[in-house]
XYZ file of C-alpha atoms in Angstrom:
334
model
C -18.701 16.201 -85.665
C -15.540 14.459 -84.810
C -15.343 11.416 -82.689
C -13.878 13.404 -79.755
C -16.759 15.961 -79.840
C -19.473 13.344 -80.238
C -21.631 12.961 -77.119
C -21.023 10.009 -74.947
C -24.542 8.621 -75.591
C -23.843 8.116 -79.312
C -20.685 6.166 -78.760
C -21.006 2.561 -79.724
C -21.627 0.157 -76.890
C -18.853 -2.077 -78.110
C -15.457 -0.604 -78.500
C -12.524 -2.163 -80.186
C -10.495 -4.270 -77.833
C -7.587 -2.590 -76.270
C -4.453 -4.016 -74.862
C -4.241 -4.857 -71.200
C -1.916 -1.977 -70.374
C -4.432 0.590 -71.840
C -7.393 -0.527 -69.636
C -6.145 -1.836 -66.283
C -9.297 -0.714 -64.429
C -11.776 -2.516 -66.794
C -9.912 -5.753 -67.259
C -11.973 -8.645 -68.668
C -13.000 -11.463 -66.469
C -10.478 -13.772 -68.103
C -7.073 -13.180 -66.581
C -4.451 -11.912 -68.993
C -1.996 -14.231 -70.533
C 1.279 -14.897 -68.933
C 3.124 -13.191 -71.742
C 1.313 -9.920 -71.241
C 1.894 -10.025 -67.473
C 5.613 -10.314 -68.063
C 5.535 -7.167 -70.164
C 4.096 -5.084 -67.320
C 6.510 -3.194 -65.109
C 7.527 -5.107 -62.041
C 6.539 -2.319 -59.684
C 2.917 -2.128 -60.860
C 0.785 -4.444 -58.671
C -1.798 -6.688 -60.321
C -5.314 -5.379 -60.469
C -7.626 -6.389 -57.673
C -10.407 -8.800 -58.682
C -13.730 -7.098 -59.175
C -17.054 -8.199 -57.916
C -20.016 -8.921 -60.118
C -21.654 -5.579 -59.354
C -18.535 -3.665 -60.203
C -18.142 -5.499 -63.496
C -21.745 -4.761 -64.389
C -21.336 -1.088 -63.595
C -18.152 -0.978 -65.587
C -19.873 -2.404 -68.696
C -22.770 0.010 -68.443
C -20.650 3.101 -67.771
C -19.222 4.955 -70.728
C -15.693 4.146 -71.523
C -13.159 6.923 -71.466
C -9.738 7.025 -72.858
C -7.255 5.945 -70.287
C -3.594 6.731 -70.424
C -1.027 4.154 -71.273
C 0.412 2.082 -68.505
C 3.690 3.948 -68.806
C 1.839 7.288 -68.451
C -0.591 6.174 -65.711
C 0.571 7.267 -62.234
C 1.543 4.407 -60.077
C -0.648 3.681 -57.129
C 0.971 3.484 -53.747
C -0.050 0.884 -51.242
C 1.048 2.989 -48.299
C -2.352 4.609 -47.738
C -3.931 1.177 -47.589
C -1.367 0.063 -45.067
C -1.986 3.174 -42.989
C -5.731 2.694 -43.134
C -5.596 -0.863 -41.859
C -4.190 -0.005 -38.377
C -6.656 2.887 -38.212
C -9.519 0.516 -38.706
C -8.235 -1.914 -36.114
C -7.347 0.837 -33.625
C -3.934 1.900 -32.234
C -1.788 -0.845 -30.781
C -1.490 -0.633 -27.009
C 2.117 -0.383 -25.709
C 3.367 -3.529 -24.106
C 3.602 -3.209 -20.277
C 7.089 -3.584 -18.814
C 7.923 -5.364 -15.559
C 8.305 -2.077 -13.671
C 4.963 -0.799 -15.010
C 3.225 -4.005 -13.886
C 4.775 -3.634 -10.421
C 3.559 -0.031 -10.162
C 0.083 -1.007 -11.297
C 0.022 -3.808 -8.714
C 1.103 -1.576 -5.827
C -0.830 1.595 -6.631
C -3.530 2.327 -5.811
C -3.030 0.328 -2.597
C -5.526 -2.367 -1.763
C -5.509 -2.976 1.982
C -7.318 -6.018 3.296
C -8.271 -6.833 6.848
C -5.564 -9.483 7.166
C -2.888 -7.067 5.965
C -4.068 -4.456 8.465
C -3.857 -6.958 11.343
C -0.347 -8.030 10.306
C 0.741 -4.380 10.108
C -0.554 -3.704 13.622
C 1.245 -6.758 14.995
C 4.515 -5.732 13.345
C 4.143 -2.212 14.720
C 3.632 -3.553 18.246
C 6.638 -5.838 17.914
C 8.852 -3.004 16.703
C 7.681 -0.707 19.497
C 8.451 -3.369 22.110
C 11.933 -3.929 20.714
C 12.602 -0.186 20.712
C 11.540 0.117 24.355
C 13.711 -2.843 25.340
C 16.748 -1.427 23.548
C 16.207 1.966 25.208
C 15.934 0.442 28.690
C 19.047 -1.658 28.115
C 20.939 1.417 26.974
C 19.934 3.306 30.126
C 21.031 0.389 32.317
C 24.414 0.089 30.637
C 25.038 3.846 30.425
C 26.946 3.876 33.729
C 29.266 1.073 32.611
C 29.781 2.589 29.163
C 31.029 5.824 30.688
C 33.226 4.104 33.265
C 36.971 4.199 33.106
C 39.076 1.171 32.350
C 40.247 0.940 35.961
C 36.646 0.856 37.180
C 35.716 -1.873 34.722
C 38.697 -3.943 35.805
C 37.664 -3.499 39.428
C 34.095 -4.629 38.687
C 35.414 -7.674 36.840
C 37.665 -8.544 39.772
C 34.705 -8.245 42.121
C 32.669 -10.668 40.024
C 35.581 -13.086 39.978
C 35.860 -12.854 43.772
C 32.159 -13.617 44.167
C 32.499 -16.631 41.932
C 35.497 -17.826 43.898
C 33.657 -17.335 47.179
C 30.725 -19.403 45.994
C 33.076 -22.119 44.803
C 34.740 -22.203 48.251
C 31.371 -22.551 49.912
C 30.488 -25.364 47.567
C 33.729 -27.181 48.328
C 33.150 -26.736 52.090
C 29.700 -28.307 51.886
C 31.032 -31.185 49.838
C 33.774 -31.719 52.421
C 31.242 -31.858 55.234
C 29.238 -34.441 53.378
C 32.319 -36.595 52.840
C 33.244 -36.351 56.531
C 29.783 -37.466 57.532
C 29.907 -40.366 55.121
C 33.456 -41.517 56.032
C 33.472 -40.859 59.805
C 33.393 -43.916 62.045
C 31.365 -42.053 64.634
C 28.796 -40.313 62.508
C 26.771 -39.124 65.520
C 29.750 -37.287 67.052
C 30.660 -35.747 63.719
C 27.114 -34.620 63.158
C 27.051 -33.028 66.627
C 30.289 -31.142 65.945
C 29.039 -29.814 62.647
C 25.796 -28.796 64.288
C 27.646 -26.662 66.831
C 29.676 -24.979 64.104
C 26.535 -24.337 62.094
C 24.838 -22.857 65.129
C 27.671 -20.396 65.622
C 27.559 -19.395 61.986
C 23.823 -18.890 62.098
C 24.207 -16.930 65.355
C 26.525 -14.486 63.594
C 24.078 -14.078 60.743
C 21.120 -13.747 63.088
C 22.967 -11.273 65.319
C 22.631 -13.331 68.513
C 26.395 -13.659 69.027
C 29.262 -11.185 68.681
C 31.670 -11.468 65.766
C 35.092 -10.203 64.833
C 37.319 -10.390 61.794
C 38.742 -8.346 58.919
C 36.547 -5.836 57.188
C 35.939 -2.117 56.616
C 34.583 0.914 58.404
C 32.461 3.403 56.462
C 31.494 6.817 57.828
C 28.841 9.043 56.204
C 28.784 12.718 57.177
C 25.415 14.277 56.300
C 25.626 17.969 57.144
C 22.840 18.967 54.709
C 20.362 16.394 55.939
C 19.875 14.962 52.434
C 20.708 11.328 53.194
C 17.542 9.229 53.401
C 16.772 5.700 54.503
C 16.712 4.258 50.994
C 20.319 5.370 50.444
C 21.483 3.562 53.580
C 19.472 0.511 52.546
C 21.257 0.512 49.182
C 24.584 0.555 51.005
C 23.562 -2.432 53.148
C 22.377 -4.405 50.124
C 25.594 -3.654 48.237
C 27.677 -4.831 51.191
C 25.667 -8.041 51.504
C 26.113 -8.719 47.781
C 29.885 -8.225 48.195
C 30.066 -10.888 50.913
C 29.521 -9.026 54.193
C 28.951 -11.504 57.043
C 28.144 -9.087 59.891
C 27.002 -5.434 59.726
C 26.463 -2.907 62.483
C 25.195 0.673 62.020
C 25.513 3.108 64.951
C 25.180 0.366 67.532
C 22.290 -1.453 65.790
C 22.904 -4.955 64.451
C 21.723 -5.447 60.896
C 20.131 -8.835 60.189
C 18.002 -10.379 57.499
C 14.785 -8.861 58.864
C 16.140 -5.332 59.408
C 14.028 -2.468 58.067
C 14.841 1.222 57.651
C 12.567 4.248 57.565
C 12.921 8.011 57.550
C 12.663 9.872 60.868
C 12.860 13.505 61.941
C 16.472 14.549 61.598
C 17.746 11.037 60.915
C 16.907 7.448 60.032
C 15.164 4.706 61.997
C 16.729 1.206 61.955
C 14.405 -1.473 63.341
C 12.660 1.272 65.320
C 15.955 2.687 66.707
C 16.539 6.267 65.588
C 20.089 7.090 64.521
C 21.594 10.381 63.331
C 24.540 11.564 61.286
C 27.341 10.633 61.140
C 26.359 7.096 60.159
C 29.107 4.580 61.009
C 29.094 1.167 59.398
C 31.159 -1.716 60.809
C 31.314 -4.542 58.338
C 33.085 -7.907 58.615
C 34.106 -9.503 55.369
C 36.841 -9.588 52.771
C 38.100 -5.983 52.444
C 39.259 -6.562 48.858
C 35.640 -7.239 47.911
C 33.797 -4.779 50.151
C 35.621 -1.559 49.300
C 35.440 -1.871 45.460
C 31.742 -2.699 45.714
C 31.087 0.679 47.322
C 33.263 2.658 44.876
C 31.977 1.299 41.562
C 30.720 3.919 39.045
C 27.198 4.902 39.942
C 27.471 3.003 43.240
C 26.891 3.952 46.849
C 29.748 6.426 47.269
C 28.951 8.396 44.112
C 25.254 8.502 44.958
C 25.906 9.867 48.445
C 28.421 12.397 47.161
C 25.819 13.719 44.737
C 23.674 14.458 47.801
C 26.568 16.547 49.204
C 27.462 13.911 51.798
C 31.032 13.006 52.732
C 31.904 9.303 52.627
C 35.097 7.703 53.934
C 35.943 3.999 53.656
C 38.834 2.424 55.578
C 40.080 -1.144 55.641
C 40.914 -2.870 58.912
C 42.361 -6.239 59.869
C 40.069 -6.542 62.872
C 36.523 -5.283 63.071
C 34.424 -6.049 66.176
C 30.672 -6.265 65.768
C 29.328 -6.569 69.312
C 25.773 -5.292 68.937
C 23.404 -8.204 69.628
C 19.857 -9.056 68.811
C 17.675 -11.032 71.182
C 16.629 -14.332 69.642
C 13.027 -14.249 68.604
C 10.893 -17.294 68.122
C 9.008 -17.204 64.865
C 5.267 -16.869 65.182
C 4.346 -19.219 62.397
C 7.478 -20.913 60.978
C 8.544 -24.221 62.530
C 11.371 -26.574 61.745
C 10.351 -29.272 59.291
C 12.467 -31.867 61.218
C 10.238 -31.721 64.297
């Protein structure tokens, strides 16, 4: 029986020593010499050190003929490299800044403080929206006005400012006269008489005359109400009217208007259409105040009433009011 056909059990336990390239798997414990290592191909990695149990099993196991190092297939380390990440698990992708932002915002986490702040901001925004809407409604008439109307309104405001400045200068002049007059008692008496006449005109206890306007309101449909006439009186007062008379009734600070059957009641005196206003004041201020966009004239014309305004150099207001002593108010000088 040849050596190749002889059973493995009859093979001698000790085999002739082979060169390091013939038996790379069963290398002896002593590392090979440096000369032999230089003879190996550069691409073949050195054999991994074996443990004691592996060396023992290798000595006991039957030896088989191994191919030469040049014939032995080279082992690739790529499977080992692929197994190592598999053992450690797949690497998680690094989170970007946008991904962190999304993870922080969703799902939303609403706290009680955030909810309170949101409610406060909502209330603030709603209030601002309401204020802007109301302001837009108030300014809608001026936004749609023509350039001539805007210029007229501006002139009216300038006239009011000038009128107040004149009144201020008059009061300052009176003070200087009182301070510089040699006979202060006589000067005070004279100014008191002038003031009494002025207050009598305002209170309606004395007649008055001067430049002004006449306004006539024809109400054929019966649509003019007391509040519309009251608006006209207030507009005239704001424009500088000093004396007003409506259909023979003197208008004063305490005048009241109310609706009546077929007309309007002024201080309990019933008047009917046409309503005639006699107003003493500066015509250049009174007439534009009535004709401003959205003013008295336009409001009455919307109610199908006819309004005419005429300037006059002399207007006589002769309707008088009986002086009435106040029930409760008394002069503080007494």
